[in-house]
Coordinates of C-alpha atoms in Angstrom, one line a residue:
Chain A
X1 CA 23.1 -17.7 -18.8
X2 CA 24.9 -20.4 -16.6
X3 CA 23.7 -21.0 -13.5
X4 CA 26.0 -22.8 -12.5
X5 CA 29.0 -21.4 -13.1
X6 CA 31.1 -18.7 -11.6
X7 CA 27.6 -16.5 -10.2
X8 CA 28.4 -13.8 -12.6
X9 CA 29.9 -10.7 -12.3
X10 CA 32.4 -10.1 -10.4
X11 CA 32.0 -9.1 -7.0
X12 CA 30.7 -10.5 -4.1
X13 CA 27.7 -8.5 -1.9
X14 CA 25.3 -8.9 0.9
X15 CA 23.3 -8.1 3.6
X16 CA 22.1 -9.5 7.1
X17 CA 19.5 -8.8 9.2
X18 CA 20.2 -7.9 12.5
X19 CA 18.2 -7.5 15.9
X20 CA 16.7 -4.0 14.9
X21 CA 17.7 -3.8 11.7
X22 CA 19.8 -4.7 8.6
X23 CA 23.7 -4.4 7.8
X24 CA 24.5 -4.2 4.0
X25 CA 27.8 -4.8 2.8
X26 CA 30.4 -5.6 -0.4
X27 CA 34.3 -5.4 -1.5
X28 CA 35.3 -2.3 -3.8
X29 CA 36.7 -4.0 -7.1
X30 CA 35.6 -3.5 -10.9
X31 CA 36.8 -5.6 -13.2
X32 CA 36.6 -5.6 -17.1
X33 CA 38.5 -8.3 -17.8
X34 CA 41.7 -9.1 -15.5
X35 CA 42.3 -5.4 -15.4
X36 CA 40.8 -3.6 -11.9
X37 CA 39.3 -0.5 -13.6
X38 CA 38.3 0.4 -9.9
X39 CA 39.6 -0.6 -6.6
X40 CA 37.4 1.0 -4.3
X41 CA 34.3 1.5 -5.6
X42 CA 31.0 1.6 -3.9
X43 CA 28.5 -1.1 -4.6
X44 CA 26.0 0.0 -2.4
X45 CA 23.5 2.3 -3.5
X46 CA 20.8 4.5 -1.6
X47 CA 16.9 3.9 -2.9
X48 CA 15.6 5.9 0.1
X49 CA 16.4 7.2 3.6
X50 CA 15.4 3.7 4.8
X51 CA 16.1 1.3 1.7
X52 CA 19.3 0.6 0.5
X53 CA 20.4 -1.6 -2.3
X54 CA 23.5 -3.8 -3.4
X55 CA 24.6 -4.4 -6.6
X56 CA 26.0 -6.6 -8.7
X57 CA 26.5 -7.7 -12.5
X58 CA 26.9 -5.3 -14.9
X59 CA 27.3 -1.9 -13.1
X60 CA 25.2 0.2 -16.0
X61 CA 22.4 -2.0 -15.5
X62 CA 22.2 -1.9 -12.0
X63 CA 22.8 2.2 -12.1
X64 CA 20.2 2.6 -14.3
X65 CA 17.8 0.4 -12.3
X66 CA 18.3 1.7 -8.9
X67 CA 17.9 5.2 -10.4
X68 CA 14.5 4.4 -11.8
X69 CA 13.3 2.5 -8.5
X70 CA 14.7 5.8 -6.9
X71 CA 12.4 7.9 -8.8
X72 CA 9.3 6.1 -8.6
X73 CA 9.9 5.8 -4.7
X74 CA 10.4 9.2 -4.7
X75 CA 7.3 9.7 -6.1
X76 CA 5.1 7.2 -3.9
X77 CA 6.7 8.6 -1.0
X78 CA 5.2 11.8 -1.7
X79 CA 1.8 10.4 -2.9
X80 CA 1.8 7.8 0.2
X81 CA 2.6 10.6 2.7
X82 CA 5.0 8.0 4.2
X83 CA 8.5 6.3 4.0
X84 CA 7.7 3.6 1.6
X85 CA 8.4 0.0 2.9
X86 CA 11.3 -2.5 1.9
X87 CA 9.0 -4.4 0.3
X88 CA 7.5 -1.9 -2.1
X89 CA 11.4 -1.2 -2.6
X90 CA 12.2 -4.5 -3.3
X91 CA 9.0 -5.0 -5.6
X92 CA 9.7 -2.3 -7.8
X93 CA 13.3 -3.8 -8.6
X94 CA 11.9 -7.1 -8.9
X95 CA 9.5 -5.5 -11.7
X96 CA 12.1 -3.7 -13.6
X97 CA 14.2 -6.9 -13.9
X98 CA 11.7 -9.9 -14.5
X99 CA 10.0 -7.5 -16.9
X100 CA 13.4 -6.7 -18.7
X101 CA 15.3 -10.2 -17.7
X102 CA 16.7 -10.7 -21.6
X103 CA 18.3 -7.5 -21.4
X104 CA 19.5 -7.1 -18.0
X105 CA 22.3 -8.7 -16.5
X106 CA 21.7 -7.7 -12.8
X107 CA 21.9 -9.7 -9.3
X108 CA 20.6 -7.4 -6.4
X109 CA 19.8 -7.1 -2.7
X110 CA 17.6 -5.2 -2.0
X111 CA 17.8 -4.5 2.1
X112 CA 16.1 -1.7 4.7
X113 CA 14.1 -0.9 7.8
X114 CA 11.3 0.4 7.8
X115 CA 8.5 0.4 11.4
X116 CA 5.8 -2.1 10.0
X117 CA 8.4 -4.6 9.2
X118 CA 11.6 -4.3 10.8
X119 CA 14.8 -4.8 9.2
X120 CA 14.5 -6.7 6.0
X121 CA 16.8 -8.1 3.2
X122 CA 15.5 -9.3 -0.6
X123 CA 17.2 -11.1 -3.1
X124 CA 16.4 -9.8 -6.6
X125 CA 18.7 -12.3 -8.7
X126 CA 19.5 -12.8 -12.5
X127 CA 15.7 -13.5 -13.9
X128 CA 14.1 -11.4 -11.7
X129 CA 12.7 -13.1 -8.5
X130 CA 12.0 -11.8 -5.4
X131 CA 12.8 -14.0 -2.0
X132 CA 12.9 -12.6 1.2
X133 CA 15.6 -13.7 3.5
X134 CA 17.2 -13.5 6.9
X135 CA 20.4 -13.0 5.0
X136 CA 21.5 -13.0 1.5
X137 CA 24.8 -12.6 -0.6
X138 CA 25.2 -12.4 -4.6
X139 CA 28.4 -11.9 -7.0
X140 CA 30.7 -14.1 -7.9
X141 CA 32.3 -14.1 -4.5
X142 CA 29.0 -15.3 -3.1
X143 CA 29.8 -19.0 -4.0
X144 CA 32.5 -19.3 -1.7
X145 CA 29.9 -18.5 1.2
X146 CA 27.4 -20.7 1.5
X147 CA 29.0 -22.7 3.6
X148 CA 30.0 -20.1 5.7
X149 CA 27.0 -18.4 6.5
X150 CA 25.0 -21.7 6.5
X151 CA 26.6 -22.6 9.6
X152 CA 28.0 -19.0 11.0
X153 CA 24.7 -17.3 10.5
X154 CA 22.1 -16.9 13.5
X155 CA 19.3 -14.7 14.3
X156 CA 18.7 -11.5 16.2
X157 CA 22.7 -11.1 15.9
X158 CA 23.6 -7.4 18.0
X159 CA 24.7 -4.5 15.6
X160 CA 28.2 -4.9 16.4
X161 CA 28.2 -9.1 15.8
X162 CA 26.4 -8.1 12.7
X163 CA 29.1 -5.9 11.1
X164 CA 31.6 -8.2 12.1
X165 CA 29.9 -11.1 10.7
X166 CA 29.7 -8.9 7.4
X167 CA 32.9 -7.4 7.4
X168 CA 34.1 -11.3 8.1
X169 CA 32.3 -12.8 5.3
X170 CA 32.8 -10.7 2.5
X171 CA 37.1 -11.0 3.7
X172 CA 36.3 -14.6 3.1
X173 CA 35.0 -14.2 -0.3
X174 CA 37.8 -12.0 -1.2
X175 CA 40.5 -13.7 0.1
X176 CA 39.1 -16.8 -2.4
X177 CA 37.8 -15.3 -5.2
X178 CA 39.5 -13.0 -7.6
X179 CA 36.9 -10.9 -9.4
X180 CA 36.6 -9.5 -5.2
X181 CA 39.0 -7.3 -3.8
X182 CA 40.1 -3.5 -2.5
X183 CA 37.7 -2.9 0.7
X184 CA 34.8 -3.5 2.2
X185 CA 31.8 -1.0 2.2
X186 CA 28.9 -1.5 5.0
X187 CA 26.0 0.6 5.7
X188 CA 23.8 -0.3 8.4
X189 CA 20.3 1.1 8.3
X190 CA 18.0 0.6 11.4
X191 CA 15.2 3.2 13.1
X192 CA 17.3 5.5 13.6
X193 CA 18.4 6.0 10.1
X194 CA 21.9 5.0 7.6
X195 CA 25.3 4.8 8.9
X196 CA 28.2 4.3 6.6
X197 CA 31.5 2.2 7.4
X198 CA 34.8 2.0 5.4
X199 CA 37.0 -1.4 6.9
X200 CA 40.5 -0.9 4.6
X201 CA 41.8 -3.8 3.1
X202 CA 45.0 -4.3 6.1
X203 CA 41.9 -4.0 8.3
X204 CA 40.4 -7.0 7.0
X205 CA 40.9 -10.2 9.3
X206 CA 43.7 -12.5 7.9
X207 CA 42.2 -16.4 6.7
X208 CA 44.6 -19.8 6.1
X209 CA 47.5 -19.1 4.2
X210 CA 47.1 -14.7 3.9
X211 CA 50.1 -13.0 4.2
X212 CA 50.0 -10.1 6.5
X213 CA 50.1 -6.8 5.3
X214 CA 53.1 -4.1 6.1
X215 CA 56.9 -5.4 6.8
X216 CA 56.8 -9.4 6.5
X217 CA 58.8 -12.1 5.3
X218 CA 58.6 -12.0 1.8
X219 CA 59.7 -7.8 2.1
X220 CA 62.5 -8.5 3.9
Chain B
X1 CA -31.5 24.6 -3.0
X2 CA -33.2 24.1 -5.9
X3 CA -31.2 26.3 -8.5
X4 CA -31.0 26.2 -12.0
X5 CA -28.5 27.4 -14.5
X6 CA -30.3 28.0 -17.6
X7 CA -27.6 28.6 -20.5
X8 CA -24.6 27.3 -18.2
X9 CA -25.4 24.2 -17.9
X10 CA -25.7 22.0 -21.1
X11 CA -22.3 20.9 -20.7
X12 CA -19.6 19.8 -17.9
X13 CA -17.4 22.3 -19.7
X14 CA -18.9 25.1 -19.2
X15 CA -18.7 27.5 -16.5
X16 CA -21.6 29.6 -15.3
X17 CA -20.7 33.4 -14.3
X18 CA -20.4 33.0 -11.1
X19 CA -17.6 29.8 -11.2
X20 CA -19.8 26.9 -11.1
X21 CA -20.4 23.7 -13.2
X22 CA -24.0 23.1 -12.9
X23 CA -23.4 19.6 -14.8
X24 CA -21.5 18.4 -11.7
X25 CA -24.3 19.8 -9.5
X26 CA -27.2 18.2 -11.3
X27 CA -25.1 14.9 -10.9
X28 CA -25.0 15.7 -7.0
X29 CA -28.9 15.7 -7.6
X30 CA -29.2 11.9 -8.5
X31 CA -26.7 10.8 -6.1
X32 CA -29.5 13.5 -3.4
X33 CA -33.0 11.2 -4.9
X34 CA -31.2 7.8 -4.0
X35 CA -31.4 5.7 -0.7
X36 CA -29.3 7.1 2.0
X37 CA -26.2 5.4 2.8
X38 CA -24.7 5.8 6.4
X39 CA -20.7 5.1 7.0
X40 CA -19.1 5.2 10.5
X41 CA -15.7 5.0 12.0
X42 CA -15.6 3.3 15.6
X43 CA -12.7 2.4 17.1
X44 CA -11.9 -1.1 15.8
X45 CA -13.1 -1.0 12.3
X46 CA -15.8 0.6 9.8
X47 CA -18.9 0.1 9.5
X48 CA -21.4 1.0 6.0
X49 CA -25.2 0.4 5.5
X50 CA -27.1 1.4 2.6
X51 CA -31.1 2.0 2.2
X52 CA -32.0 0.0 -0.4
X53 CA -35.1 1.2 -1.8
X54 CA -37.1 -2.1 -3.3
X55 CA -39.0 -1.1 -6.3
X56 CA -40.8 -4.0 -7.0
X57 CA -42.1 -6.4 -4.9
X58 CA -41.1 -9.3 -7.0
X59 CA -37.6 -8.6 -6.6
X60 CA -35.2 -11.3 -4.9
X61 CA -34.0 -10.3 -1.5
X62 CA -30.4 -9.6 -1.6
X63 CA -30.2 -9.0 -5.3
X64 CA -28.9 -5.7 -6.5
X65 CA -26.4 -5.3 -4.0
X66 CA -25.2 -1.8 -2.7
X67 CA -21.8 -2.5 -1.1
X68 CA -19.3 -4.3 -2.8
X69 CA -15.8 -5.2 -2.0
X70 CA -12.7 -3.5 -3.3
X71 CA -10.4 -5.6 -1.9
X72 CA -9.8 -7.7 1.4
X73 CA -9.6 -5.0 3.6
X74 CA -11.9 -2.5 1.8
X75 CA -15.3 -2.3 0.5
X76 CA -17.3 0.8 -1.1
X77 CA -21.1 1.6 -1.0
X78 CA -23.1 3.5 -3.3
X79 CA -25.3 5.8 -4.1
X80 CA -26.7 7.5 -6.8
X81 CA -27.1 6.0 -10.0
X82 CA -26.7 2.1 -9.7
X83 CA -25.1 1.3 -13.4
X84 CA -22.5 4.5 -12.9
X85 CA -21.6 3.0 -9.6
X86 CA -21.0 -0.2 -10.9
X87 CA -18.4 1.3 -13.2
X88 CA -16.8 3.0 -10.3
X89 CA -16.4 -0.1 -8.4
X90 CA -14.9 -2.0 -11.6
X91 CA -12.3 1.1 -11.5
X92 CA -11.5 0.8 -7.9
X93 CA -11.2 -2.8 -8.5
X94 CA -8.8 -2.7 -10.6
X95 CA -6.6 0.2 -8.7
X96 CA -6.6 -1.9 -5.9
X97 CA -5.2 -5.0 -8.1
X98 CA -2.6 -3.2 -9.8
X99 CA -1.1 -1.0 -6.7
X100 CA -1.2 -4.5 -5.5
X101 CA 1.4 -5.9 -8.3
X102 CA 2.8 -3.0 -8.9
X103 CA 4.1 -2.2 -5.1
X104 CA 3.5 -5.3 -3.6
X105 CA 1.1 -4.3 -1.3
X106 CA -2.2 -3.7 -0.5
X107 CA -3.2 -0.6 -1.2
X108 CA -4.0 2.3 1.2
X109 CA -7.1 3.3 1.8
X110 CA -6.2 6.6 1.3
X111 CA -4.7 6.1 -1.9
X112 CA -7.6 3.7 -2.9
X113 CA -9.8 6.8 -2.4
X114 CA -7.5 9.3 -4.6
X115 CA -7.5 7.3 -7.5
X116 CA -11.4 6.6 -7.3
X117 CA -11.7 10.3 -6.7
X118 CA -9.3 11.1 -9.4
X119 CA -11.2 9.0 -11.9
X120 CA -14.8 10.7 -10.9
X121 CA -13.0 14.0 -11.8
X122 CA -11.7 13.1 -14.8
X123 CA -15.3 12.5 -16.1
X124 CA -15.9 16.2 -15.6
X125 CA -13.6 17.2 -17.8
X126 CA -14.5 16.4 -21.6
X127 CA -17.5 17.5 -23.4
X128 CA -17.9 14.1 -24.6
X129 CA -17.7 12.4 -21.2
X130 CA -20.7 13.1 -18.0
X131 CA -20.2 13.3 -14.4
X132 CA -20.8 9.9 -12.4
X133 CA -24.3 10.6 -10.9
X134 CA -22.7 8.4 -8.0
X135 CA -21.5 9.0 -4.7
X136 CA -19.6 6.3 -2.9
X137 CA -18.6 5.7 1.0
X138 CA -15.2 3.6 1.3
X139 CA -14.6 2.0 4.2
X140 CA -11.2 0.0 4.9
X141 CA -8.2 -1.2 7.3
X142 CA -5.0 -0.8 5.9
X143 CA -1.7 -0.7 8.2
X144 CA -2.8 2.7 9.4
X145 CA -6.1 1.8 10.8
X146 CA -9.2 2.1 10.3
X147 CA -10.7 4.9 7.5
X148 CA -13.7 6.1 6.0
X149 CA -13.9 8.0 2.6
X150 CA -16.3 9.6 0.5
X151 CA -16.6 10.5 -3.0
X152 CA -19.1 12.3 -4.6
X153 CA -19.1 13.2 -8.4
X154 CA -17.2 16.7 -8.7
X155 CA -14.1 13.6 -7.7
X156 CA -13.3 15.0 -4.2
X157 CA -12.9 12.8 -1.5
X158 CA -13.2 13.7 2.0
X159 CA -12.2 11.5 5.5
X160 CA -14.9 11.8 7.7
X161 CA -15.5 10.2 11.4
X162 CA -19.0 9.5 10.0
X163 CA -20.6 10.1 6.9
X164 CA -24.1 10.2 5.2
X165 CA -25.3 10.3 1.7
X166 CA -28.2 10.2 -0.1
X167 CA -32.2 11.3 0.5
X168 CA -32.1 11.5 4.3
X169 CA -28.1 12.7 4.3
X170 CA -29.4 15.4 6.6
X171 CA -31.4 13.9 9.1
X172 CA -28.8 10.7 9.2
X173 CA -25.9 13.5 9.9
X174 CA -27.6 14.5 13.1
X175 CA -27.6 11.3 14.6
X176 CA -24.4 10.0 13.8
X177 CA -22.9 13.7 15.4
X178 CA -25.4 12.5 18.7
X179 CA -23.0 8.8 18.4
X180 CA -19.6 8.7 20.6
X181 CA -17.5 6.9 17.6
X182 CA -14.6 7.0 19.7
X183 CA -15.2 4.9 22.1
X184 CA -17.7 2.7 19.8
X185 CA -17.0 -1.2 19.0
X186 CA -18.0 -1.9 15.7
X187 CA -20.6 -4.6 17.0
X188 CA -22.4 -0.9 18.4
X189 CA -22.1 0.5 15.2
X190 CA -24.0 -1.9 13.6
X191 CA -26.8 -1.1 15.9
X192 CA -26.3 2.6 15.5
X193 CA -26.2 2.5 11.8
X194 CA -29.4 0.1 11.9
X195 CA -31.0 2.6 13.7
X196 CA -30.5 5.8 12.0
X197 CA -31.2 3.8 8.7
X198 CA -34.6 2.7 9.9
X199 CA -34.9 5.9 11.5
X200 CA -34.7 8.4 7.9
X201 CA -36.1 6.0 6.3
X202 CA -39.4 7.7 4.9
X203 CA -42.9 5.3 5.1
X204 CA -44.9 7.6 3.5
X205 CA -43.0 8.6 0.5
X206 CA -40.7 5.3 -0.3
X207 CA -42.3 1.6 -0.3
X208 CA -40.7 -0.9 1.5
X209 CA -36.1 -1.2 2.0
X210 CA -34.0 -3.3 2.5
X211 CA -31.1 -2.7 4.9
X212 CA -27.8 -3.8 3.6
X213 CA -24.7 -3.8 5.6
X214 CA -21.4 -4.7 6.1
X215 CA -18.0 -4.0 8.3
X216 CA -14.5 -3.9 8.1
X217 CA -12.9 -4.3 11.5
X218 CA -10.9 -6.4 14.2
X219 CA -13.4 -8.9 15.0
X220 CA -13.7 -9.4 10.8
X221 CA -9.7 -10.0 11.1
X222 CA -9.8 -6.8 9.3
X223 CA -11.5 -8.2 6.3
X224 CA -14.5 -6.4 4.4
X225 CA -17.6 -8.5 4.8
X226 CA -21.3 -8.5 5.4
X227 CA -22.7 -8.2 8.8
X228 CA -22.6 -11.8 9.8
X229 CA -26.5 -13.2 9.6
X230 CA -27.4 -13.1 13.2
X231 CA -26.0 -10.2 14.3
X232 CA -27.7 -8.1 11.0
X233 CA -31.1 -9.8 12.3
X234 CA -30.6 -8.9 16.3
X235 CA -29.6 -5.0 14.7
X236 CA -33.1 -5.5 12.1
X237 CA -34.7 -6.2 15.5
X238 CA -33.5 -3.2 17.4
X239 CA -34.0 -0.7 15.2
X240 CA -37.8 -1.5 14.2
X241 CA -38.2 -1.6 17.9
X242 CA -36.6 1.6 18.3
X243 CA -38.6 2.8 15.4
X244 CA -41.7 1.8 17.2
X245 CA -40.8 3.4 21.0
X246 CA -40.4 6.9 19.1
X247 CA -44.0 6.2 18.1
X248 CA -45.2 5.3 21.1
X249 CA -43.6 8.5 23.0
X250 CA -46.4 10.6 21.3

């Protein structure tokens, strides 16, 4: 595997922590190949009522991951006699793909609240480590952020800046990288539970060069 | 209390006629012979001390230790049958290490004590397998407080405010049910606990003990440790005292 090439498949995710909680979010395109097999598809995945994870790489190793690390959540939670925590989440995926890293292609984030910790985001990448973040972002989108959020990004951001911030970033990424596309997904999980948002594409703030959408000049 | 179940009670997997498994109950018996152990919960933490009967006079002070640690924040003391709770701690042990890796962190106490219960009752059910004849009292701090545990060899465990095992379980009861745990510090418990251990302690049966204890609580920074040396001394202190005011009331 390259690691320094295009950040593998194909998409571009990620997910912020916020003053209270986290915001998750990620464009809508499938690729296989140069064809867009789906253009509004949902890359974000519930674990639990409080732990939600993105996903990227190959999309039936990521499915089938998330729904083991759903089951055996499900299954703590009831032995525990509590919502399990983001970073018993976030363990568990980390397990399934360091343990199975030569057959897994499968770049995660792994982001929730729960009341001992807060909001919190983890980075399961290719190979299977775990890092806890303030913010973190993975497809193949994710290399034209860096920079971006290196500078942009800044603590105990207010819900609202948050979603903007996500819904700005991932536009970025898209608008740059072609494996990203359709419309972005963000769900924003805090103490009060999950919240899902739809921003379509001609929502989307317009970048250097990006033609409007509707009537312009090239559809005159 | 003495009953026995001639016929039923060869094997753990045998039921007598009126639904009980003597086996499990003549495993309760060792765990009833041994030095009591006391267990308390006060407000900021847990305290356990354990009546060490000392068999021989040439045996090392502090050797054959009673309470052992689990984990950072929990540690069990036993009861019963020393080489069977040796093999219980070794199990919890390793629970505790591989909910650890496995979930990323620290176990509960609560679900420390299932699994330690969980293997005690797994023991009673093979032929070729006996009952632990060992209790054990788990104290810990996990993210939900403090918590104290018991399990005795049937593999049930029970949450208790205070608990007492062991030769003078009964007497020991009735003076932790006189204690306000509640409003307790743990430095208190240690006295209390001192106390009661000195106080069932039986001169004219049992040779000479040796009080072991330790704590989990907020002035340990929730770690499981022994009662530091001075303050076990001052709490010695106190309770021979004690022992010797009773005496004196007559």
């Amino acid at each position: 595997m390259d690691a320094h090439g295009p950040h593998g498949p194909y998409t571009t995710i990620m997910a912020v922590e916020y003053n209270g909680g986290v915001i998750l979010g990620a464009d809508s395109r499938t690729t296989t190949g140069v064809y867009v097999a789906n253009r509004a598809s949902d890359k974000i995945t519930q674990l639990t009522d409080n732990v939600y994870l993105c996903r990227s790489g190959s999309a039936a190793d990521t499915q089938v991951v998330s729904d083991y690390v759903r089951y055996f959540l499900n299954q703590h939670t009831i032995q525990l006699g509590r919502e399990a925590t983001v970073k018993t989440a976030a363990t568990l995926v980390k397990e399934l793909a360091y343990q199975n890293k030569s057959f897994l292609q499968a770049g995660m984030i792994v982001a929730g609240w729960d009341k001992y910790d807060g909001g919190s985001v983890y980075a399961v990448p290719l190979g299977g480590t775990l890092l806890r973040l303030p913010f973190a972002t993975g497809g193949s989108g994710s290399s034209y952020l860096y920079g971006f959020l290196d500078q942009a990004w800044r603590p105990h951001m207010s819900k609202d800046e948050a979603e903007r911030f996500v819904v700005k970033s991932i536009a970025l990424a898209i608008a740059r990288d072609g494996a990203s596309g359709g419309v972005v997904r963000t769900v924003t999980v805090n103490e009060h539970g999950a919240e899902r948002n739809f921003f379509a594409g001609d929502k989307l703030p317009l970048f250097h060069e990006e033609i409007p959408p509707g009537r312009n000049s090239l559809l005159a | 209390m003495s009953t026995i179940g001639t016929g039923y009670d060869l094997s753990v997997t045998t039921f007598s006629p009126d639904g009980r498994v003597f086996q499990i109950e003549y495993a309760t018996k060792a765990v009833d012979n041994s030095g009591t152990v006391v267990g308390v919960r006060c407000k900021d933490g847990v305290v356990l001390g354990v009546e060490k009967l000392i068999s021989s006079k040439m045996l090392l002070e502090g050797s054959n230790r009673r309470i052992h640690a689990i984990n950072r924040h929990a540690g069990m003391a036993l009861a019963g049958l020393a080489a069977d709770g040796r093999q219980i701690v070794t199990r919890a042990r390793t629970e505790a290490a591989n909910y650890l890796s496995f979930y990323g962190e620290d176990v509960p106490i609560k679900e420390l004590s299932n699994r330690v219960a969980h293997y005690s009752h797994l023991c009673t059910l093979y032929w070729w397998l006996r009952p632990f004849g060992s209790s054990s009292i788990i104290g810990g701090y996990d993210i939900d407080g403090p918590q104290l545990y018991t399990i005795d060899p049937s593999g049930v465990a029970y949450r208790y405010y205070g608990a007492a095992i062991g030769k003078g379980r009964q007497a020991a009861k009735t003076e932790i049910e006189k204690l306000r745990l509640a409003q307790m510090t743990c430095r208190e418990g240690v006295m209390a606990v001192a106390k009661i251990i000195y106080g069932v302690h039986d001169e004219s049966k049992d040779k000479s003990f040796e009080l072991e204890m330790s704590w989990v609580c907020d002035e340990s920074k929730r770690e499981h440790q022994r009662i530091p040396s001075d303050l076990l001394m001052e709490a010695k202190a106190m309770a021979r005292d004690a022992q010797e005011d009773d005496l004196d009331a007559f």
